[in-house]
Structures are given as C-alpha cells and as structure tokens.
Amino acid sequence: KPGPPYPSRPFAARVARRRRCCCYCRCWCWTRSQGSAAGGMAPSLLPEITLPSSPLVLGQPLGQSASAPGLRDGPQRSKGSTASRAAFLERQQNHPAIEKRKSISTLHKQLLKDGRSADDVEFWGSRGKEGFKTYLEKKFGSILHGWRALDKDQNGRLSHKEFVNGCRAMGYHGNFKLLWGELDKNGNNFVSLMEIDEEVGHYIGTFKLELMKKHGDMLTAWKKGVDTNGTGRIEEKEIVAALQNLGLTQLDPKRLFGMLRSGPKGLGVTLLDFDPHSHTRYVSGDHQGLTLKANKEFLEDVVADVEDLPEDVTRHAEGGMNGGAREFRRQQVKLSRQEQQDELEKLKAFKAGLHTVEGFKKALTIRCGSLLSAWRTGLDLDGNGRLTHGEFCVALQRLGLFGDVKGLWKELCKSVDKKDLDKGAGFLVFADLDPEIDAQLHELHTKLEQMYGNLLLAWVKVFDTKGTGLVNEDQFMKACVGAGFSKDARALFHIVKPGKEKVYLTLKDFDRKAYLAHSRGDFRMLSEQERPTYGKKALEMSFDERKEAGFFFQVRKSWEASHRDEFKKACRADVKEHQIDTPEQFEDLCLRKFGSMAAAWRTCLDADGNGKLTFGEFCKGLRRLGFAGEFKELWKHYDCDKNGHISLMELDKPAHERINSFLTLLNEKYGDLDTAWKFGFGKDTHGSLDRAELREACKALAYPHNTDQLFVDLMPMPGRLLLTIWDIDPECTRQRARGHKAVIGGNVAKERAASASVPALSQDLGAGTATSSSFASRGGGTKTSSILPTGGGNPNNPGDVAYAPRKQLKNLLKVNYGSTAAAWRNEIDPRWQGSVHLGKFLIVMEHIQFNGNVKKLWEELTEGRPSATFADIDPEAYKVLVKFRRTLLEKFGCLSKSWQEGLDVDRLGRLDFSEFSASCEALEINDKMAKRVFQLMLARPGQRSLVCEDLQMLLIGVPTEHMAIVWAGAPGDTADDDGADGATSSPLLSPAAAMGKVVVQMASPRQHAEKCLATFHGKDIVIKSVDGFKQMCVVKYGSLWSAWRHSLDVDGNGRMTQVDFAKACQFLGVKAVQKLWSEIDTRALGFITLSEIDPEVSELFAELEKLLLEKFSSSKEGWRKIFDPDNSLRCDMPAFGAGCVTLGFRGKGKNCNERFFKLLRPEPGRSYLTYDDLWIDKDPNEFKSATSA
C-alpha cells in the first residue's frame, strides 16, 4: 500500500495521487477533495490540475500499464536518473521510522488473525463440514430440509455459486472456500446431499426410488403407500408399514422418520416435507406432472445407470413432457365439465319433481302430506276422479312445478295408447299415481256399499255414530274391521286424513261425493250416480212409473224421507251436538287446552290474579274456555263451602298443595323471587329452567312433593320445555311491573296494611288460611300475611300504611324518568308552576302505569290542599336539593355564576361524576351529598354527565317570580327558598324583590320554540334580487344554461310562464317570486325566455344552432359529424373548439369557444359535453345504432 503524501509535495500532486489510488480509503479522500469541504476552499480557488485520462496502476512502470494500453507509447516524464531513485529507495527502507511502521503492521496483522481465530470458535462456520451439518439441523430441524433450502431448483446438486448464495441467504457465516473443499471431494465442481451426509442421502434416495418403482410417481406413492389413512400427515408407524411393504428392512424406520421430519415430534410429516415436487403437483392439479420437470431429486446419487431410473423420470423432458401442457389443458377442461355436470346433478335433486316419476311423487308428498291429499287438494279440483292433459298442466303450474310436463305425462299414463298420448288425448286417474292406496280405497268402498248401500249411509251408521262430524283413529279402525277390510286400517286412516297435524277425519276427507250428497240431504246419493237404475228397463215401465223413476221425483222422494223422524233416528241425524257439560269434561277441557288445572287457573280463569273467583268471574272464565254446559251446576259442584268464591284449592287441591309448598320453601330461604332465581336456581333474569334443573333445586330445598308434577303445574301452556322467572309466581310479575320488590307469594300493599301479628314464615298456607299468592284464595278465614316485607315501613305504626303507595310511586318515577326530580321537571311540572293539580297527576299516574288507589294516594300527598308539590312526593330529595342550592347561593349569589366559577372550572361545558365530585369537594360538600345531587340533576335515564341547564333542577321549590333572580342574580340581592312547600317568601330575597318591584320572568316553552325557529330561519339565504337568483342557479346547477334546461324550461319550448316560474322557485326555495318576476319580465309579455336570464348564452347558442341547421338536416346530425365524429357520445373542450372553428362559429372575444364551453357545461369541473346537455334527445337509440355500426 502506498504511504501518505508528504507535506512538501504540492496540493495538485496530492489530489492526483488520491485519484489514481484504487483502495477505498483513497477514493473516499479523493471524493471529499472534490467539494467545498476540502480544506474549506472553493473550487474556483484551487490550482489547475492536469490528470491522466485513465487511472494508473501503482508499482508498475508507466509504459507497461495494464489498464490503459494507450499510455504505453505516450510521452513519459522523467524524475532523475535510475541511480538517484535507487539511492532514495534504499535510504527510505533503512530509515528507523519505516522499520517501526513495518513492525507495527506485522503485529497488527497477527492480532487480527488471532482475533478471527478466537471468534471462529464461537460459531459453527469455523468447524467445517460437521459444523455445517450441525447448523442445518439446528436451523431447519434436519439435514434434508436444510439441503432443500439450498437446492432451490430441486435438481439434486449445487454449484459453487448456488452453494455460496444459499448459505448467505440462510445466514450461515464461515470460510466458504474451506467448506467447499471439504464437501467437493470428487472435484466435479458440484455438491450433492450424499457429499454432505452420505447416510441421509442413501436413506432418502433408496426410499424414494423404491416408492416410485412400485407406485409410478411420488404423489401416488404418498396416497397409496405412505398416507394410507388420508389424514395429510404421517407418523412413524406409517413409515414402518411403508418400509415393510417395500421390503426395505435394512433401513431404520425411526432414523428415516427423523430425517423427514422438520417440526416438533407430535406434528408428523406433511406432503410438503416428504416431497416438495409432489406437493407442487397436488396444489397445481397436475397430478401426472405434465407441465413440470422430472422428479429426480436424490435418485441420481443412488442409481448407477440412467436406465435404472423410474419411468416417471425418464418420460419427462427437462422442461416437462412433450405436449404435456396441451394434455394438461385438455384434462382441466374435461374436469371442469365433469364438475359442472355434477353440480347440475346435485341441483337436479333439489328441484321439485318433474324429472322423474318418483321425484314428482316425492314433491307431491312433501307438499301435501300424501299422494291422496295431493290428488284431492291440488290436482283433481273438480272431483270427477280423472285429469285431462290440460287440467294436469294447469294443476302443475298452480303448484309451482315446472319441467318436462309432457314427458312426465307420458310416463304416468302407461295404460293409454302412445298415439293418443302424442295427440294429447287420454286422462290420468289416481291409480296411475298410487295404485296400492287406490286398491285399498276401492276395496273399502266396495265392501261398505255392499253392506250399507252407499258411502254416506256407511259414514252415518258406522263411522260417525255420535253425529259430531269427526271420526278418530279408533272409530275408523273399528268400522273398517266391521266391514271386513283386509289391509292396514291404521295406515289408511293416516293417509286419508288431510295432514299430519290433524287428529280427526271428516266426511269431506272420507269421500267428496258423499259430502256433497249430505249437503243436499241426498242420503241415497242419487245426485252423485252417473247412471241411476231403478230395477226395470224404460220400455218395461208405464208412463207413471217412468215419471216416478225420473231423477227429480227420486231426489224429492229421498229429501222428504230424510226429514222424517224415523229416518233421522235410523241415520242418527237427530243426535245433538256434543257438549261439555259435566265437571269431568270441564277438567278434561282444561287439561287439553292448558296442560294442567293450575295453568288453566292462572292463564284463563283467574284473570285479575287475586287468587279467587266470584260467580261472575267464574262465568267469564268459562266462556273464554269454551264451556257450554250449565254454569250454576258447575259452580255448585266446586263451591262446596258456599262462601261465595272458589280457589285453586277447590279445583285441584294436589296442585294447590304442590305450588303452595314450593313457594313457601322459596320464601323461607330467599325472601324474594329475584334472589331465589339468582342464587337458588343459578340463573339470570333472562335465563330459563328445565325439568332437571327444577328437580335439583327442589332437592336442595327438601321439597316433599313430586317435582315432575310441579313442573307441569308451573308450565303456562302445553308443549313448552322451559320455565322462566315469570312462570314461578304471577303475583311477583305484577309486583315487578308496579315497581315493588318481587316478594314471593306476597302483595305488598295488603301485607303492610295487615295486622301487626305476623305469623312465622313456616306457617301452613293450606286450607282455611287466605294467602296472598295468586294460586290461593284471599277470602275466607283470617287475613294473615305469609311473609314480612323487606326494607322500609313499620307494620306497628298505623301512620306508615300510606308509605307503601308513596314508595311505589317513587320507584315508578325512577324507573321511567331516572329520578323523582327529573320526573317532576320533565313530566309533572314542565311549566315551572311549583305544584301539580289532580288532573295532571292522574295523567302521569296512567303514563307510569300506577296500579294502586290513586285517589287515596292524592289525599295522602296533599292532606286536603288543592295541589301537591315536589316536597310532598319526595321530601328527602327536596331537602337535598334545597341544601345544595343554599350552599351555592351563599358562595356565588346565583346558580349560573356557581356553574361558571365553582363547578365547571375548566370551562368544558360538561361535567361527569368525577369532575362534579372534585368541584363539590372544593366547595366543602361531602361525597355522599355530591353523589345524591348528581343523580337528582340528571335529566334523563342513561345520562352520564351534567350541563349548565341541568342546574335548573335546583329551581324546584322556588317561586316562579323569583326563579330568574335565583338563576341569573340581581344587583345587591341574593335569592333562595328553603320552605317545604315553596309557597312562602324566602328570607334570602331582598325586600324589593319580595314586594314584586323586581319582576323577572323566564321565557315560556312557546317563546323558546319561537325564538329557536326564528334563529333557524335567520340562517336562511334570502334571495331578493335577480343577481342572487342567478348566483343560486349557478351554484346549484353549474351554469345558467343548465338551470334553464333542467329546472326552468323543463318542457323545452323555449319560454316560461309565471306559473312555471313560481313552481321552479318553490322547488329552489325562493320566496320573493313576484318581485323577481317583475324584474325579469321587463317587457310584460307574461313569459320569459333564456335571453332575459342569460343574454350572452342565448345569443351564442342561437348562432350555433343556426349554423348546424344551415349545413345539416338536424342538430343531431351536425353534432355527430362536427363535434362527435368518433361516436364517443361526448365532446371535450379541445374537440368543441375545433368543431366551432370547422363550423365557422365566430363568437365574440379571443377565447370565445372556451368561454362558451364553460357556460354550457351542466356542472362545474366537468370536462365534456353531450348532446343531451344542449338539446332534448328524442331518439337516444340513434346514437347507439351509430356506435354499434
């Protein structure tokens, strides 16, 4: 390396030397010397330097330059003789400084070498071949997968370049030259897996070779020979089985599996790990490898001769098989068509019938329940027993079945001649659809007609013996057995009845003709016979006999006979309608409709839920139930003690005992239904309870009765499988709706009004004691309470009786409005009158669904006064608000100032609870009071923060004439009112204000609404001039031309009347219509044109239209040839300008065409015009035809 430049050398020589230097440091130095950073000198101050055209090679004479041959014969500069130069070099070599530098350089090289040797010990790159193998195992899990990371092209060998690039890509560092020498032992400049690890190469190559010989290719070998269970992953046991099948007993299965596996042990080996080439075939769909190279990875290392390679390798060229791409494409097309055909076959199975006879029958069965029902209700609507081809087509269309109707008709009508079928002749009968059922019906009808004469008499005498018109399964089977029917009568019954949900069979379902004859009173079914015969032939009868044998006389005779008493009795036509008139039938009706007597009592009978029924209520319940018997007799049956009412205990005593015992146990352990449902049953409010969970809960309660029967008693309707919280006790549901706590079996108002002697919770609630549960009677015996109410109230205090309805009122107000203060402010007293009268109070009570005695509650609240205040409804909340208001007024003087200076100190306009609590703490107000005040000042349920208007809650109780002063303050005065009723003057008010000298009224809701409306309309853009009207048209439509075309002159006649102008202004929101019209219609013609709106555009457009019509037959033709010659249906600005020039349109001004284009475009920024923007296109299809041409 050359030494540093000497200081005595000139600057230009040092720069030239640095340029000639080829090392990195000198180039960097030369680069820095080119800019202004070189010594801080400007480029213009540097001396001129003459540099050679090519860099010189140091240590070589100039005439022998290898990099620049042109310099060999050029002029050479001489710097003294050869002897002087030799002497100079000798002096330099023997100089002590040079010797010192040489020794330091030698030590430096040795230090670097020792440091590198020490660093090489720490990584695998210094350990040669073994270290490289260990690195591959650590990084990739096995040597095989490390090799595949290096061998990107999967040809089984690596060149030196591939090897080095692959090692660098995987992050391997080491002496590549030394490692390559260790691996490439044969010196062929390639490395294979066998040279890295001979054992791995031998195992993998041998296993792969045998698989391909047996199965043809590796993908087939994977499916059939390795992954036999089709899971996509193989385990060690599958490798063992594969080696045994191949006869490779010399290979260790465990070692082979370890070589193939790359991930954790439990994940197995996938197809990608097993053979990447086969995985590519599987993913691409080219299972035969028609478009891929030969899969000869590792095979050349274990095969000595090329002829021993498998056929799958030999028949593949280097770039794939000859014609492989074409064959692969052909296979893909065939596969796609097959998949499409399979999808069509799948869809065909879902289509409704009409493809095959079986599919058609299946569709009818699904639609109607059976083929017989489909025949009667969907196909043979006229009931003549047969279908023509036309009727068949109409019926299928009505049923929504479409397809090959003609083919289906031919397949069904097999008994008809083929020639007749082609002509559309023939008919279809039910026997063609279902011959088996038709044969059974024919057999049954024949035997019944032989025994009884016709099917109507058979129905009356054998089937419908009670005359109800309904026949159940047992009656049908009994009649069929009596008639000698040989088939399965039960199956025939389910086929004849119209649907699966039906239980009974009617005469119309049994036989339609018999039903029609019965409706006419024709019990002999004369009207339904095709050719009635009367014994003799017509020639053998006299005139009178033939007359009497006529159809009219026979039907009349049959009708008269049917009205005789003996005939009615014989046909059982005089049987009265079946009525439910006994207690047993009444209970059976309750069980059929509701599942249990308890459910019938709760759902239908005891409508008000008071636990008892008077005679009037009992009669109403029976009517709702559908009981048609004697009400008084049934009442006497159940009202045994004659106390004037009945209870569930008298209807079903076991059910009463089961339910009462269950509710008593729940009451003793939990007290209320919510607690019992949450902790006893482990359910939330929206949960449900099944039979098993009820059984477990009853077991924990030591319930003595049958839990399955209890589950049926509590179930409100038959068929349900789950109980909800509302099904346990209906009285609790009513309590929750009224705002009470859901006390099990309790009525809060009655219990708190009861006597002070409260029985124990375990007291028997049986007969003789009137409980408050809706399942028990509340009358008779001694009125006692089953439980003690929880929370608040004292039964020993007679004055506390009114506390229950007042608490109920407060709870309902909180539920509906969030708090009692919000209810007073928003609903009860929205006009700040300070009190409420009875009429308004009744409306609020109806709105919140108060179910108590409203009149009594009003008397207790007012105590004889004509109105009630907020202090009467919630005295506790009123005291809290008054105390908080007094504190704010003492510190700030008014409420608005207290918000600005004391509460909303950050001026954010909104306070959440944490900020409100911090402000109250600064005002020395405790947290408990702050929390209570925050809740009372929330204006609606769900509100989480306060605004300044919410402080109006503090004005509750302040007289109306003083509210403005309390809110905004008065000079020298401070107002407050802490009276209980808000009727007296406050001592905090000044005398002048108390006397009414300072009267400030707040705005009423109507004034506030009018002010808001005026403010809203004040923001309107009022158009009072023509210029403003034009500006609005430009803003809305883009130009006055567009506004004229699309809003003003809609009909396109070129003029606008005053009526049309008024309608357009109404649509645009312009109010000064008459003023604008008088300013625009200056000529008083009664109409205006475009020239009054925009004279410039009117003049230019008239000139353009005139030029087009002079040169062409129509404006559309001229537009197409001048402005739209390429039929693109649009014209941009350059094309418009060129067209105007071609047309001879001059206009006015330099850029008239561009200005005219902007005035015509329909919206701002649009870059083109269409024919529709200028004229009304009466034939849009003409442009389409021209474009297609």
Coordinates of N, CA and C in Angstrom, one line a residue, residues 242-312:
A242 N -44.7 -48.7 5.6 CA -44.3 -48.5 4.2 C -43.0 -49.2 3.9
L243 N -42.1 -49.2 4.8 CA -40.8 -50.0 4.6 C -41.0 -51.5 4.6
Q244 N -41.9 -51.9 5.4 CA -42.3 -53.4 5.3 C -42.9 -53.8 4.0
N245 N -43.8 -52.9 3.5 CA -44.4 -53.2 2.2 C -43.4 -53.2 1.1
L246 N -42.4 -52.3 1.2 CA -41.4 -52.2 0.1 C -40.3 -53.2 0.3
G247 N -40.2 -53.8 1.4 CA -39.1 -54.8 1.7 C -37.8 -54.2 2.0
L248 N -37.8 -53.0 2.5 CA -36.6 -52.3 2.9 C -36.3 -52.5 4.4
T249 N -36.0 -53.7 4.7 CA -35.8 -54.0 6.2 C -34.5 -53.5 6.6
Q250 N -33.5 -53.2 5.7 CA -32.2 -52.7 6.1 C -32.2 -51.3 6.6
L251 N -33.3 -50.6 6.3 CA -33.4 -49.2 6.7 C -34.1 -49.1 8.1
D252 N -33.6 -48.2 8.9 CA -34.1 -47.9 10.2 C -35.3 -47.0 10.1
P253 N -36.5 -47.4 10.4 CA -37.7 -46.5 10.3 C -37.6 -45.3 11.2
K254 N -37.1 -45.4 12.4 CA -37.0 -44.3 13.3 C -36.1 -43.2 12.7
R255 N -34.9 -43.6 12.2 CA -34.0 -42.7 11.7 C -34.5 -42.1 10.4
L256 N -35.2 -42.8 9.6 CA -35.8 -42.3 8.4 C -36.8 -41.2 8.7
F257 N -37.7 -41.5 9.7 CA -38.7 -40.6 10.1 C -38.1 -39.3 10.6
G258 N -37.0 -39.4 11.4 CA -36.3 -38.3 11.9 C -35.7 -37.4 10.8
M259 N -35.2 -38.1 9.7 CA -34.6 -37.3 8.6 C -35.7 -36.6 7.9
L260 N -36.9 -37.1 7.8 CA -38.0 -36.5 7.0 C -38.7 -35.4 7.8
R261 N -38.7 -35.5 9.1 CA -39.4 -34.6 10.0 C -38.6 -33.3 10.2
S262 N -39.3 -32.2 10.2 CA -38.6 -30.9 10.4 C -39.2 -30.1 11.6
G263 N -40.4 -30.4 12.0 CA -41.0 -29.6 13.1 C -41.0 -30.5 14.3
P264 N -41.9 -30.1 15.3 CA -41.9 -30.8 16.6 C -42.4 -32.3 16.3
K265 N -42.2 -33.1 17.3 CA -42.4 -34.6 17.1 C -43.9 -34.9 16.9
G266 N -44.7 -34.2 17.6 CA -46.2 -34.5 17.6 C -46.9 -34.1 16.3
L267 N -46.2 -33.3 15.4 CA -46.9 -32.8 14.2 C -46.8 -33.8 13.0
G268 N -45.9 -34.7 13.0 CA -45.7 -35.6 11.9 C -45.1 -35.0 10.7
V269 N -45.2 -35.6 9.6 CA -44.6 -35.2 8.3 C -45.7 -35.0 7.3
T270 N -45.7 -33.8 6.7 CA -46.7 -33.5 5.6 C -46.1 -33.8 4.2
L271 N -47.0 -33.7 3.2 CA -46.5 -34.0 1.9 C -45.5 -33.0 1.4
L272 N -45.5 -31.7 1.9 CA -44.5 -30.7 1.6 C -43.2 -31.1 2.2
D273 N -43.2 -31.7 3.4 CA -41.9 -32.1 4.0 C -41.4 -33.4 3.3
F274 N -42.4 -34.3 2.9 CA -42.0 -35.5 2.3 C -41.4 -35.4 0.9
D275 N -42.1 -34.6 0.0 CA -41.6 -34.4 -1.3 C -42.1 -33.1 -1.9
P276 N -41.4 -32.0 -1.9 CA -41.9 -30.8 -2.4 C -42.4 -30.8 -3.9
H277 N -41.8 -31.6 -4.7 CA -42.2 -31.7 -6.1 C -43.6 -32.3 -6.2
S278 N -43.9 -33.4 -5.4 CA -45.3 -33.9 -5.3 C -46.3 -33.0 -4.8
H279 N -45.8 -32.2 -3.8 CA -46.7 -31.2 -3.3 C -47.1 -30.1 -4.3
T280 N -46.2 -29.8 -5.2 CA -46.5 -28.8 -6.3 C -47.5 -29.5 -7.2
R281 N -47.3 -30.8 -7.5 CA -48.3 -31.4 -8.4 C -49.7 -31.4 -7.8
Y282 N -49.7 -31.7 -6.5 CA -51.0 -31.7 -5.8 C -51.7 -30.4 -5.8
V283 N -51.0 -29.3 -5.5 CA -51.5 -28.0 -5.4 C -52.0 -27.5 -6.8
S284 N -51.1 -27.7 -7.8 CA -51.4 -27.2 -9.1 C -52.5 -28.0 -9.8
G285 N -52.8 -29.2 -9.4 CA -53.8 -30.1 -10.0 C -53.2 -30.9 -11.1
D286 N -51.9 -30.7 -11.4 CA -51.2 -31.5 -12.4 C -50.6 -32.8 -11.7
H287 N -51.5 -33.7 -11.5 CA -51.1 -34.9 -10.7 C -50.1 -35.8 -11.5
Q288 N -50.2 -35.7 -12.8 CA -49.2 -36.5 -13.6 C -47.9 -35.8 -13.9
G289 N -47.8 -34.5 -13.5 CA -46.6 -33.8 -13.8 C -46.4 -33.5 -15.3
L290 N -47.5 -33.2 -16.0 CA -47.4 -33.0 -17.4 C -46.6 -31.7 -17.8
T291 N -46.7 -30.7 -16.9 CA -46.1 -29.4 -17.2 C -44.9 -29.2 -16.3
L292 N -44.5 -30.2 -15.5 CA -43.4 -30.0 -14.6 C -42.2 -30.8 -15.0
K293 N -41.0 -30.5 -14.5 CA -39.8 -31.2 -14.8 C -39.8 -32.6 -14.1
A294 N -38.8 -33.3 -14.4 CA -38.7 -34.7 -13.9 C -38.4 -34.6 -12.4
N295 N -39.0 -35.5 -11.6 CA -38.7 -35.5 -10.2 C -37.6 -36.5 -9.9
K296 N -36.3 -36.0 -10.1 CA -35.2 -36.9 -9.9 C -34.3 -36.5 -8.8
E297 N -34.9 -35.8 -7.8 CA -34.1 -35.4 -6.6 C -33.6 -36.7 -5.9
F298 N -32.3 -36.7 -5.6 CA -31.6 -37.8 -4.8 C -31.6 -39.1 -5.6
L299 N -32.2 -39.2 -6.7 CA -32.2 -40.5 -7.4 C -30.9 -40.8 -8.1
E300 N -30.3 -39.8 -8.7 CA -29.0 -40.0 -9.4 C -27.9 -40.4 -8.5
D301 N -28.0 -40.1 -7.2 CA -27.0 -40.5 -6.2 C -27.0 -41.9 -5.9
V302 N -28.2 -42.6 -6.0 CA -28.3 -44.0 -5.6 C -28.5 -44.9 -6.8
V303 N -28.6 -44.3 -8.0 CA -28.8 -45.2 -9.2 C -27.5 -45.1 -10.0
A304 N -26.9 -46.2 -10.4 CA -25.6 -46.2 -11.1 C -25.8 -45.9 -12.6
D305 N -26.9 -46.5 -13.2 CA -27.2 -46.3 -14.6 C -28.4 -45.5 -14.8
V306 N -28.5 -44.7 -15.8 CA -29.6 -43.8 -16.1 C -30.8 -44.7 -16.5
E307 N -30.6 -45.9 -17.0 CA -31.7 -46.7 -17.4 C -32.5 -47.3 -16.2
D308 N -31.8 -47.3 -15.1 CA -32.5 -47.8 -13.9 C -33.4 -46.8 -13.2
L309 N -33.5 -45.6 -13.7 CA -34.4 -44.6 -13.2 C -35.8 -45.0 -13.4
P310 N -36.8 -44.5 -12.6 CA -38.2 -44.9 -12.8 C -38.7 -44.3 -14.0
E311 N -39.8 -44.8 -14.5 CA -40.4 -44.4 -15.7 C -40.9 -42.9 -15.6
D312 N -41.4 -42.5 -14.5 CA -41.9 -41.2 -14.3 C -40.8 -40.1 -14.5

